[in-house]
PDB file of C-alpha atoms in Angstrom:
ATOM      1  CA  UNK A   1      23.490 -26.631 -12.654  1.00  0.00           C
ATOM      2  CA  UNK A   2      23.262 -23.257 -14.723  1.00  0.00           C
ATOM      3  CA  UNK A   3      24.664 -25.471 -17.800  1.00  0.00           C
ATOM      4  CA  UNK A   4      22.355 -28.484 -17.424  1.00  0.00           C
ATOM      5  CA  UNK A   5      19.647 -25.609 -17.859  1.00  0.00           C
ATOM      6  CA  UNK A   6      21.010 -23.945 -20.833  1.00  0.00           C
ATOM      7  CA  UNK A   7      21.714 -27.659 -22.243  1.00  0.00           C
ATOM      8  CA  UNK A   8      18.238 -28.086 -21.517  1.00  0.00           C
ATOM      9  CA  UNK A   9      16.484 -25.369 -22.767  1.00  0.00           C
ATOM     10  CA  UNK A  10      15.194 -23.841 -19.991  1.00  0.00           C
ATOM     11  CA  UNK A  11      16.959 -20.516 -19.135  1.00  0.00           C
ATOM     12  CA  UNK A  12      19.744 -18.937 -21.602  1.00  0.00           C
ATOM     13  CA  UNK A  13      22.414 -16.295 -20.119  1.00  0.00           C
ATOM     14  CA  UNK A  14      22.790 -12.721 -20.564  1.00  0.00           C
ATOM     15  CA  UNK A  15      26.933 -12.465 -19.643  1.00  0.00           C
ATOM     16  CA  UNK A  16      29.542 -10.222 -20.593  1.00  0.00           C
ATOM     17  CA  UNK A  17      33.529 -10.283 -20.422  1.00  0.00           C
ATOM     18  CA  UNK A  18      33.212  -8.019 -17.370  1.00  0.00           C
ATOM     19  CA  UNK A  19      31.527 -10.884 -15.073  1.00  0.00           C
ATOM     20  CA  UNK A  20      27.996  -8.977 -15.371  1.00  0.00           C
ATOM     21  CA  UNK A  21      25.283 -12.090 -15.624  1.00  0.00           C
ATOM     22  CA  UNK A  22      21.375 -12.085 -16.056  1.00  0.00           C
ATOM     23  CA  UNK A  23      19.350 -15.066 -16.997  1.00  0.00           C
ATOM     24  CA  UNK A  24      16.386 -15.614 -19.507  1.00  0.00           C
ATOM     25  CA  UNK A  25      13.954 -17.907 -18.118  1.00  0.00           C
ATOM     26  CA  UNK A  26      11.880 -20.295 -20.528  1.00  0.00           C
ATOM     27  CA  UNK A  27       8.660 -22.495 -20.208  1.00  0.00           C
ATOM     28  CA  UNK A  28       8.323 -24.218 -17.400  1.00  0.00           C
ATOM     29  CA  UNK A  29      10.809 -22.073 -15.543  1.00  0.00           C
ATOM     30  CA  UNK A  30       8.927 -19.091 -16.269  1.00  0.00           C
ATOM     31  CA  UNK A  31       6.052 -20.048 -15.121  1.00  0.00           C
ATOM     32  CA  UNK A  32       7.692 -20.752 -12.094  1.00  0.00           C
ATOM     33  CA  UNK A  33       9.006 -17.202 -11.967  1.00  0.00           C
ATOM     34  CA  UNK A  34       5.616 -15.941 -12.397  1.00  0.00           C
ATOM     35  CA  UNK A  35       3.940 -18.558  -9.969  1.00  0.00           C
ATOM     36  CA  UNK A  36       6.767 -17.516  -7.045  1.00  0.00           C
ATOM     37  CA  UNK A  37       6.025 -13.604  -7.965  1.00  0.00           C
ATOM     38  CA  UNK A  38       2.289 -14.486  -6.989  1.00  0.00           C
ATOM     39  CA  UNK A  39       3.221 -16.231  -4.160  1.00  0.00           C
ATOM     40  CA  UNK A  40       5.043 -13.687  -2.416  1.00  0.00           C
ATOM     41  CA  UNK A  41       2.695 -10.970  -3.233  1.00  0.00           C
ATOM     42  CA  UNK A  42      -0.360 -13.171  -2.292  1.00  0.00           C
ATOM     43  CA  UNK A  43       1.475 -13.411   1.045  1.00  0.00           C
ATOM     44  CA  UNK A  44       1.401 -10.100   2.043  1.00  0.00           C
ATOM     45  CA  UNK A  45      -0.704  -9.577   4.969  1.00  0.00           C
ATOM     46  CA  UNK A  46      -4.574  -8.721   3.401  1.00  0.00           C
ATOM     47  CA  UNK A  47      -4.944  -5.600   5.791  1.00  0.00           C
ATOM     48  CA  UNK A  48      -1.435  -3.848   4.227  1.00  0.00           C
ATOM     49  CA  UNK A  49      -3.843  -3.892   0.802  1.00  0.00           C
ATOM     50  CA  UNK A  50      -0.812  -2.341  -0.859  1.00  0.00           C
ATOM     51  CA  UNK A  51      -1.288  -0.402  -4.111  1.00  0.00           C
ATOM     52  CA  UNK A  52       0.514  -2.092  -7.162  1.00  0.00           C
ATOM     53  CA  UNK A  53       2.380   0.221  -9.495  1.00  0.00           C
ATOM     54  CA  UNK A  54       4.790  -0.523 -12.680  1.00  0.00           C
ATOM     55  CA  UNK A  55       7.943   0.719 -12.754  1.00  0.00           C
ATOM     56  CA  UNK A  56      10.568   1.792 -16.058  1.00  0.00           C
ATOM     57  CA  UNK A  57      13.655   0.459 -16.477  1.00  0.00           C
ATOM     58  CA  UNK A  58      14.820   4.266 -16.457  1.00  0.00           C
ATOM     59  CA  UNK A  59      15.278   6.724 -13.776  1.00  0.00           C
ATOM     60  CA  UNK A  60      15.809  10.533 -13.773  1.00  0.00           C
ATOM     61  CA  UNK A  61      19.531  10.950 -12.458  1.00  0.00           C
ATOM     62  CA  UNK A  62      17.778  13.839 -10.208  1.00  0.00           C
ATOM     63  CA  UNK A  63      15.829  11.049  -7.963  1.00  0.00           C
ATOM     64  CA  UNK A  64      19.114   9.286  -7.118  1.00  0.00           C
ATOM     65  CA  UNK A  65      20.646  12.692  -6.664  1.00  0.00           C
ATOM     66  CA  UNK A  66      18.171  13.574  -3.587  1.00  0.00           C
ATOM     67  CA  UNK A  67      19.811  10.838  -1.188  1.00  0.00           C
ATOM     68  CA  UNK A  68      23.404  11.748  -2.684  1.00  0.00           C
ATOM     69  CA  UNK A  69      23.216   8.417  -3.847  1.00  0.00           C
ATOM     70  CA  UNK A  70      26.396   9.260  -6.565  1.00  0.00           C
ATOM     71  CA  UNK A  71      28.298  10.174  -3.511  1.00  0.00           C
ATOM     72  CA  UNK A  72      27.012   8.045  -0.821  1.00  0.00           C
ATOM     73  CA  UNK A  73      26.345   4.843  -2.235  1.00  0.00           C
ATOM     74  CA  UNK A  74      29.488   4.420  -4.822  1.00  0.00           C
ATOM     75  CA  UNK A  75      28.733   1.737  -7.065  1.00  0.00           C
ATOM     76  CA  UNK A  76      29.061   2.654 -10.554  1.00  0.00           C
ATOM     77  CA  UNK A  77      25.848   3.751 -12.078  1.00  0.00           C
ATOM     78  CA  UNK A  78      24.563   2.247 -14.791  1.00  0.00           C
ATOM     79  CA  UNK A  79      23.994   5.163 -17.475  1.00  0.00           C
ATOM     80  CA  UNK A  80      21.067   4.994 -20.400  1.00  0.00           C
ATOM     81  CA  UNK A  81      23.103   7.241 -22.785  1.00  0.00           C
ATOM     82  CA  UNK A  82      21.093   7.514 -26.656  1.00  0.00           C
ATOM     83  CA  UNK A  83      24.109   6.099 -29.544  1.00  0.00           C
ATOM     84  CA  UNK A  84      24.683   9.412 -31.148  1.00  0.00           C
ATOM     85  CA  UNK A  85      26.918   9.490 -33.861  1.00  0.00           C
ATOM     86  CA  UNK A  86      30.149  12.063 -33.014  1.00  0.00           C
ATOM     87  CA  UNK A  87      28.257  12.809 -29.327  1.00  0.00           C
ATOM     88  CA  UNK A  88      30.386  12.738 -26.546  1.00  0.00           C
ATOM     89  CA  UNK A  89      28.011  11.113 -23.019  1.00  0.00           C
ATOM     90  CA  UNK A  90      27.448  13.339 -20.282  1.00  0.00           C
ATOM     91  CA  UNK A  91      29.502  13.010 -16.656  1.00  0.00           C
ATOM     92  CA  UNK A  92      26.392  12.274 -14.868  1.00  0.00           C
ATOM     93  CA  UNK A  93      23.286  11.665 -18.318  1.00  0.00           C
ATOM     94  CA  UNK A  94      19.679  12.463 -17.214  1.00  0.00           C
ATOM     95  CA  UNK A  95      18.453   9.302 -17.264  1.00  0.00           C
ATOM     96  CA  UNK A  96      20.353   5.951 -15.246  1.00  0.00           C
ATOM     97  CA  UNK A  97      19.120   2.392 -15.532  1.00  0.00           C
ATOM     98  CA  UNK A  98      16.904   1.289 -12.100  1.00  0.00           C
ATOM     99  CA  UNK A  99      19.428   0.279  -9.756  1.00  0.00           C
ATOM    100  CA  UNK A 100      16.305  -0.837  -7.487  1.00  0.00           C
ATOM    101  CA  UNK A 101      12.324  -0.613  -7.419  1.00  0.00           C
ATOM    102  CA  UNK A 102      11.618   1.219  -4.147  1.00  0.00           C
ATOM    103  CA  UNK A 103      13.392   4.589  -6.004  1.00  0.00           C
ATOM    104  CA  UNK A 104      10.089   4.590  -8.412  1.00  0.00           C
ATOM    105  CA  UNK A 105       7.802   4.615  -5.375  1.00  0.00           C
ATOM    106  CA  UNK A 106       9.662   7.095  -3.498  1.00  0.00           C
ATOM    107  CA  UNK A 107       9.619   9.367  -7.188  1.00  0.00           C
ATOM    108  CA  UNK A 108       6.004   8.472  -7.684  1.00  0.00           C
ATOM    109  CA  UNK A 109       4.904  10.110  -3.845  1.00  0.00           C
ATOM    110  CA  UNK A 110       7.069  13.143  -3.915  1.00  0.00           C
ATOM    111  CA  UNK A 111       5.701  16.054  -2.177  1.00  0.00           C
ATOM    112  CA  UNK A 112       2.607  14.071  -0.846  1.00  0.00           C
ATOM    113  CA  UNK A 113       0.799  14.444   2.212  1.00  0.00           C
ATOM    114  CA  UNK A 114      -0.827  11.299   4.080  1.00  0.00           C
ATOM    115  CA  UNK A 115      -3.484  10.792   6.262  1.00  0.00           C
ATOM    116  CA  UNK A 116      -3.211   7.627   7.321  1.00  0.00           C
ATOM    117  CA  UNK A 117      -0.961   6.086   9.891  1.00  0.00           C
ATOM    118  CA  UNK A 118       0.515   3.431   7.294  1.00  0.00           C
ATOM    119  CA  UNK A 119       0.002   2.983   3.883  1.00  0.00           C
ATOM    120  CA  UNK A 120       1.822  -0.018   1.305  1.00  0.00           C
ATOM    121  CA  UNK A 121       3.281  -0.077  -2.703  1.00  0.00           C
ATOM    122  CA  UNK A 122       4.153  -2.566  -3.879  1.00  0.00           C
ATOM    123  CA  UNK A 123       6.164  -3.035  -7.927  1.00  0.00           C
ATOM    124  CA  UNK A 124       7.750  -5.218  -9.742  1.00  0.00           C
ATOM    125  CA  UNK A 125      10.776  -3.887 -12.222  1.00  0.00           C
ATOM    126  CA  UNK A 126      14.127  -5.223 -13.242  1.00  0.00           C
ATOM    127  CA  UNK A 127      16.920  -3.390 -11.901  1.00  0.00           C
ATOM    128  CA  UNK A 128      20.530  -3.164 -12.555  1.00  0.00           C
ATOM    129  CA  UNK A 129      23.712  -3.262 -11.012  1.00  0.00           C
ATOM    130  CA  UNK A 130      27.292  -2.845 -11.641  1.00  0.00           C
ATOM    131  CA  UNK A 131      28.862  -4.953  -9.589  1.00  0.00           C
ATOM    132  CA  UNK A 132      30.716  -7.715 -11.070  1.00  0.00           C
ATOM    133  CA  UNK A 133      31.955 -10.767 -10.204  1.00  0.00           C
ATOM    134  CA  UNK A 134      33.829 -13.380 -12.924  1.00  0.00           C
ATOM    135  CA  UNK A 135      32.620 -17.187 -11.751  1.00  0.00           C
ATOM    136  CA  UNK A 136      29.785 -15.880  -9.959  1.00  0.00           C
ATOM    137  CA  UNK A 137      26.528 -16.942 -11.378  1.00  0.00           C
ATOM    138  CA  UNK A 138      24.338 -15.232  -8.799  1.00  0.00           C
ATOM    139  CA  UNK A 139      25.747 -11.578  -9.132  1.00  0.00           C
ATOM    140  CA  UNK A 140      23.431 -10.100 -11.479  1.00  0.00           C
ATOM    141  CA  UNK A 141      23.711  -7.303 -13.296  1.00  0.00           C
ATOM    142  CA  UNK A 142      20.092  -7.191 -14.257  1.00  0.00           C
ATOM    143  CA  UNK A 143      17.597  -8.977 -12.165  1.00  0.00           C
ATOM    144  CA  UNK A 144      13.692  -8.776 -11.220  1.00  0.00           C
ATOM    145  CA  UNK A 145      13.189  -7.472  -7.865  1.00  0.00           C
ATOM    146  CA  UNK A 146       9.406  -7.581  -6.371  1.00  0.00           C
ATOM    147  CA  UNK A 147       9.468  -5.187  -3.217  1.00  0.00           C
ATOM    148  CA  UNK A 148       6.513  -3.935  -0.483  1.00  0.00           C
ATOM    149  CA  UNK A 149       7.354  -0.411   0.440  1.00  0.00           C
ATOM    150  CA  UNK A 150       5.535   1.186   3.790  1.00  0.00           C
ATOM    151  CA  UNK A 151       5.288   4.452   4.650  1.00  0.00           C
ATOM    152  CA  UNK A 152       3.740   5.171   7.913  1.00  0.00           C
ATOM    153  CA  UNK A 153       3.918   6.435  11.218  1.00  0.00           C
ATOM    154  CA  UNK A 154       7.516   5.490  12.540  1.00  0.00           C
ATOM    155  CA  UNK A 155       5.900   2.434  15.312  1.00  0.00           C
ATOM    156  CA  UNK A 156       4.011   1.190  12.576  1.00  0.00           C
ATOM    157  CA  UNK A 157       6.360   1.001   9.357  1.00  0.00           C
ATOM    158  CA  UNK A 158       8.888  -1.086  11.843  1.00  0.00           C
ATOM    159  CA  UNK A 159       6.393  -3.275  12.777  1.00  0.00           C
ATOM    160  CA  UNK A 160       4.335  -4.032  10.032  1.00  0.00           C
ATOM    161  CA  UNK A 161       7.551  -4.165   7.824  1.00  0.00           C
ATOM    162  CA  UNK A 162       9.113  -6.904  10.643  1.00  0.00           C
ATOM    163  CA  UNK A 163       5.555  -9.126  10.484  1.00  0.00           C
ATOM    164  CA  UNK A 164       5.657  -8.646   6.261  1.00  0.00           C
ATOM    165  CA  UNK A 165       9.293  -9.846   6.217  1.00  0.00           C
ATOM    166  CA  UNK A 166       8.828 -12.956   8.861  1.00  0.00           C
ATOM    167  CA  UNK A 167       6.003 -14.287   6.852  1.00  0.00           C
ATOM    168  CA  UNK A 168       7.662 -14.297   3.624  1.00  0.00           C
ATOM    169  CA  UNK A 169      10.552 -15.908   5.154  1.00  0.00           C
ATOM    170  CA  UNK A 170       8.186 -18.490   6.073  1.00  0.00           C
ATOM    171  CA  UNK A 171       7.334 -19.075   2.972  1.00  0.00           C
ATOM    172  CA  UNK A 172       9.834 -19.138   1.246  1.00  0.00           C
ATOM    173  CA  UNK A 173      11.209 -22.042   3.905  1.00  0.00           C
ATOM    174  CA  UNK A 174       8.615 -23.799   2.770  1.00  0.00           C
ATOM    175  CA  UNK A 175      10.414 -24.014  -0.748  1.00  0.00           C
ATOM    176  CA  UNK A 176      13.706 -23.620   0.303  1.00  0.00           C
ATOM    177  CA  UNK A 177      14.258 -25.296   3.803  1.00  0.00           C
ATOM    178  CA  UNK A 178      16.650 -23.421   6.132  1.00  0.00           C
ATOM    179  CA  UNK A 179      16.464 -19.501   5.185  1.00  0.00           C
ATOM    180  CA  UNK A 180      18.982 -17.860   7.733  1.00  0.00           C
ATOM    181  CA  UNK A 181      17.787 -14.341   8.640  1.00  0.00           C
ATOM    182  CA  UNK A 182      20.960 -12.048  10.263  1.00  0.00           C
ATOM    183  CA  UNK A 183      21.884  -8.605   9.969  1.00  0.00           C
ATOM    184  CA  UNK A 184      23.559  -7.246   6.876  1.00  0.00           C
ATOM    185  CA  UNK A 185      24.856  -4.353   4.650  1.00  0.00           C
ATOM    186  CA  UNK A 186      24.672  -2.805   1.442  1.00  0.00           C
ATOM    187  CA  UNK A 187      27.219  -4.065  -0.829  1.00  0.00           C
ATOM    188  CA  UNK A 188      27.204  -1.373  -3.318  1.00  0.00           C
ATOM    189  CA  UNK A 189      28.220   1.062  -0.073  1.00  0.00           C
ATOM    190  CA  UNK A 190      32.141   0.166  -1.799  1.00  0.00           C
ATOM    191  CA  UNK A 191      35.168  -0.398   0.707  1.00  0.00           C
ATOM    192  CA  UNK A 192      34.773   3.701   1.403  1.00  0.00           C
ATOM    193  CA  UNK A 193      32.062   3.437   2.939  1.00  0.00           C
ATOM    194  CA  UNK A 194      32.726   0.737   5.573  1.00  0.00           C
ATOM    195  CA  UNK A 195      31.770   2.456   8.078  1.00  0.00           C
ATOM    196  CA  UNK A 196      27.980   3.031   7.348  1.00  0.00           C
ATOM    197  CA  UNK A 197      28.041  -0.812   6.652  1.00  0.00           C
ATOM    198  CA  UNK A 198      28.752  -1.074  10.024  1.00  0.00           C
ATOM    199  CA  UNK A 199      26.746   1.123  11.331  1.00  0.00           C
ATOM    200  CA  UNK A 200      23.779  -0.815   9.452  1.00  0.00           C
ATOM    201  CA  UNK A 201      24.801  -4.160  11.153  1.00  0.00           C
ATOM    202  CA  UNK A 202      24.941  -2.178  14.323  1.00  0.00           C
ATOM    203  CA  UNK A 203      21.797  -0.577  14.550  1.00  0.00           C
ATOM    204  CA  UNK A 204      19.514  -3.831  12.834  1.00  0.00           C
ATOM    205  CA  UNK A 205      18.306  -1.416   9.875  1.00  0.00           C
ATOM    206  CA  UNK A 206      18.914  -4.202   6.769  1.00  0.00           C
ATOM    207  CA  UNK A 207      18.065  -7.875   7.888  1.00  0.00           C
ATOM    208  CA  UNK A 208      18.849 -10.040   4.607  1.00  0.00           C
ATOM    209  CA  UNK A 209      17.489 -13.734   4.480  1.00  0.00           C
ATOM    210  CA  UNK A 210      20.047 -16.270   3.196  1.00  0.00           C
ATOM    211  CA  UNK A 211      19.642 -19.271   1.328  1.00  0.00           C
ATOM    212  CA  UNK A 212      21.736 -22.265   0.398  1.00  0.00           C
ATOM    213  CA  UNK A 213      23.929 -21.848  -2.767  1.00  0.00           C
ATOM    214  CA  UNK A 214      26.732 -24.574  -3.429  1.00  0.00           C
ATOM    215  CA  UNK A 215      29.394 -23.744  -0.159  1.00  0.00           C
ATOM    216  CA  UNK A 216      27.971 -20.830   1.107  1.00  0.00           C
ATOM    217  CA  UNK A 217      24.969 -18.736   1.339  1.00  0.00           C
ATOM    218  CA  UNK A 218      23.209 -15.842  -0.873  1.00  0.00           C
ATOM    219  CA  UNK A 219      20.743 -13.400  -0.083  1.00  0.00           C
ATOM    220  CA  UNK A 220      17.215 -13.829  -1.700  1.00  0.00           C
ATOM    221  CA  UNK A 221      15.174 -11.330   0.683  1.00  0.00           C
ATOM    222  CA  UNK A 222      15.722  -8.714   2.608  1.00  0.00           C
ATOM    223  CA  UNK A 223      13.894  -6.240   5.174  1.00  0.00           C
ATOM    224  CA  UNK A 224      15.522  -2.189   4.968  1.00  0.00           C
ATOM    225  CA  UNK A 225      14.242   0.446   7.390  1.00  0.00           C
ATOM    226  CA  UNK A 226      14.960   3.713   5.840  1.00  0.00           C
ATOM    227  CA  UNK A 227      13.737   5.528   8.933  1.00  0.00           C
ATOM    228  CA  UNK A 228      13.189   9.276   7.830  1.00  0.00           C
ATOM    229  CA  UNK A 229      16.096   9.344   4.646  1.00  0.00           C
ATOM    230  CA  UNK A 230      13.297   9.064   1.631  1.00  0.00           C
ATOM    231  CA  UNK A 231      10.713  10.709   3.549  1.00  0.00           C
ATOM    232  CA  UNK A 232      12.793  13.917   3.631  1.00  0.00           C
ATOM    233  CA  UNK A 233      14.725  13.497   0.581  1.00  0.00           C
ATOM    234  CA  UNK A 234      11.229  13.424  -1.529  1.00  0.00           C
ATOM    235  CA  UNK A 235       8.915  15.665   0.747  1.00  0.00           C
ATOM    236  CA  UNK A 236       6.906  12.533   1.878  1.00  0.00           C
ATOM    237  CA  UNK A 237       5.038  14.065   4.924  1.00  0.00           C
ATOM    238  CA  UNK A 238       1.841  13.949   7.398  1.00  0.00           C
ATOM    239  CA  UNK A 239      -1.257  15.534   7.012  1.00  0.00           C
ATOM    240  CA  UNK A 240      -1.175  16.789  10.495  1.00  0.00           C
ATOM    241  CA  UNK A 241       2.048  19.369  11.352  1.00  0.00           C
ATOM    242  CA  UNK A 242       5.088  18.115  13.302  1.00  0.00           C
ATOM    243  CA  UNK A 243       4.503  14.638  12.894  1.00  0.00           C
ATOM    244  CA  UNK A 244       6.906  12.683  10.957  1.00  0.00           C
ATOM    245  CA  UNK A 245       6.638   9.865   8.677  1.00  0.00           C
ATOM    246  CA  UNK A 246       9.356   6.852   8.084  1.00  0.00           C
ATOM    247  CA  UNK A 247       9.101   3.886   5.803  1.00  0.00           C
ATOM    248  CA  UNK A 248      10.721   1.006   5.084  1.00  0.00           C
ATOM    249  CA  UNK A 249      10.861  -1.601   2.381  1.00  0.00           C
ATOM    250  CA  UNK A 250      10.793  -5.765   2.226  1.00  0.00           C
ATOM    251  CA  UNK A 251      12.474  -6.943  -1.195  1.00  0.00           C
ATOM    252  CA  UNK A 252      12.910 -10.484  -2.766  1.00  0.00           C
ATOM    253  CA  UNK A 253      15.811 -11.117  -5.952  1.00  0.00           C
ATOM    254  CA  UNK A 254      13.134 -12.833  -8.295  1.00  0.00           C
ATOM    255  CA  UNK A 255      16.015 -15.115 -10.186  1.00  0.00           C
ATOM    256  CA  UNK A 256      17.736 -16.126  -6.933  1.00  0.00           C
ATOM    257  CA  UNK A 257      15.235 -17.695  -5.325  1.00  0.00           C
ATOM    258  CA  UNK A 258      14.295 -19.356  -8.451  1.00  0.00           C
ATOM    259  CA  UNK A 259      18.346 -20.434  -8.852  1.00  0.00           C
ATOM    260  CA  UNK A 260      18.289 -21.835  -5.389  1.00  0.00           C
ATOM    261  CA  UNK A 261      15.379 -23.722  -5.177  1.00  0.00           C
ATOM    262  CA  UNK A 262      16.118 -25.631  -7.832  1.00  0.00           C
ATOM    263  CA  UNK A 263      19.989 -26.452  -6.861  1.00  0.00           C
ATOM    264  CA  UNK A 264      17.993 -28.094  -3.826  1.00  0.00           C
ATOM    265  CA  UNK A 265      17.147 -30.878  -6.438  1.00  0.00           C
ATOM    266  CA  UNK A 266      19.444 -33.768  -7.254  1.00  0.00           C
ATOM    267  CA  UNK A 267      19.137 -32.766 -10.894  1.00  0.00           C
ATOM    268  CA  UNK A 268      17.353 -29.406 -12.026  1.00  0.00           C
ATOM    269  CA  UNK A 269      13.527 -30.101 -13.197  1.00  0.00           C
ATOM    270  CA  UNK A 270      12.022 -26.609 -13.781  1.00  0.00           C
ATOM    271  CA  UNK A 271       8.544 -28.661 -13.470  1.00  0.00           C
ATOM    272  CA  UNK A 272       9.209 -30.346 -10.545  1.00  0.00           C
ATOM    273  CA  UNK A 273      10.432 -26.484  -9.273  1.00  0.00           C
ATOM    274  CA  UNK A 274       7.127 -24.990 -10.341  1.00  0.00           C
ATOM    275  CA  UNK A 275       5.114 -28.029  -8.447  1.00  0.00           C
ATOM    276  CA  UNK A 276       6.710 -27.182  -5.455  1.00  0.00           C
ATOM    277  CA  UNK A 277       6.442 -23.385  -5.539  1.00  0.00           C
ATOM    278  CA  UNK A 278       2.171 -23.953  -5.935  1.00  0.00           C
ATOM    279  CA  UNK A 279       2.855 -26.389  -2.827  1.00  0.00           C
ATOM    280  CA  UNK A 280       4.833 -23.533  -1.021  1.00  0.00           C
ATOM    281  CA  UNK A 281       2.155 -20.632  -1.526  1.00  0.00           C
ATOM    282  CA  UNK A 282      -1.003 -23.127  -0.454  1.00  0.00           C
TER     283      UNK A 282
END
């Protein structure tokens, strides 16, 4: 399918030797993108009212470095190191490519106090990931991510971010039929760290929806209860002494949902995709 497109016109790949992929969308295709985008952020329940930020494709080292994420979470970072002639690149530079959006909220309310029992964010950035995987179109290396981030009163944030997630699995059955919801794991936790992966499947914190995609299944969406890890890491607290605050965060791969809506069709019409993505959000 990824062939007919290129053949076609509408997307062109970004791929190296290494098995790292990422796709440029074109016309028609695009404006699907952008159409699905405003779909799932138009489904977001109206009472959330979540504030909308950017985000940079760079991210001070230092904001990873709060949740140990260069210990904890060992998938090779992708470093933004400046081309200086006769330089030699820092271990560990100051600035590392977005490995995902909720990191630029979490940076964005450090050392903040809230008054209210829940508040939502909500961004849009491309993020990056070294992670590769030779033959596998879907394993990006830089993708769009949209993601809804809560932060709230612990009851709340687990509810709210359960309600956000089952509605946008709803609609995005509506444009890609069966979307199986189970519990999951971080990849990028590496074979060392099996046993946190299992402790997420254990304890329900990551639910991932899956979609079609040729034999098998890939995740398009998932729904990631952080419970108090950012909220401490970034001084993220209460107006009001010895409560606590947790948050959570509902994210959606922009490109894979685009990818496996239109491998649904018996030949790939980036029109007929974008029809049926205006069907899905009305």
């Amino acid at each position: 399918m990824i062939d007919e497109l290129v053949t076609m016109g509408a997307l062109s790949r970004v791929r190296t030797g290494s098995g790292l992929v990422g796709y440029r969308f074109v016309d028609a295709l695009y404006e699907a993108y952008e159409e699905l985008d405003a779909a799932l952020v138009g489904a977001v329940p109206a009472e959330l009212r979540p504030s909308p930020h950017t985000c940079t494709s760079i991210l001070d080292a230092r904001v990873l470095e709060k949740i140990n994420f260069f210990d904890t979470l060992p998938v090779i970072p992708m470093h933004a190191v400046p081309h200086i002639d006769g330089a030699t690149p820092p271990r560990i530079p100051g600035w590392v490519l977005t490995p995902s959006t909720c990191y630029h909220t979490f940076a964005h309310l450090e050392g903040t106090r809230q008054d209210d029992p829940l508040r939502a964010y909500t961004a849009r950035g491309t993020c990056h990931r070294y992670e590769p995987s030779p033959g596998d179109e879907t394993r990006l290396g830089s993708f769009t991510m949209r993601e809804v981030v809560l932060v709230g009163e612990p009851a709340r944030v687990e509810e709210e971010a359960d309600r956000l997630f089952a509605g946008q699995v709803e609609l995005l059955r509506r444009l890609l039929g069966e979307v199986v919801v189970e519990p999951a794991s971080d990849i990028f936790y590496g074979r060392l760290g099996r046993f946190a992966r299992a402790k997420q499947v254990a304890t329900g914190v990551k639910l991932e929806g899956r979609a079609s995609w040729g034999d098998g299944t890939i995740s398009v969406a998932s729904r990631n209860l952080h419970h108090t890890v950012f909220t401490s890491a970034f001084d993220i607290g209460p107006a009001r002494q010895g409560d606590v605050l947790h948050s959570a965060c509902v994210a959606f791969g922009l490109e894979r949902i685009v990818l496996a809506a239109l491998a649904l069709q018996p030949a790939p019409e980036p029109k007929r995709l974008l029809a049926a993505v205006r069907s899905a959000r009305t």
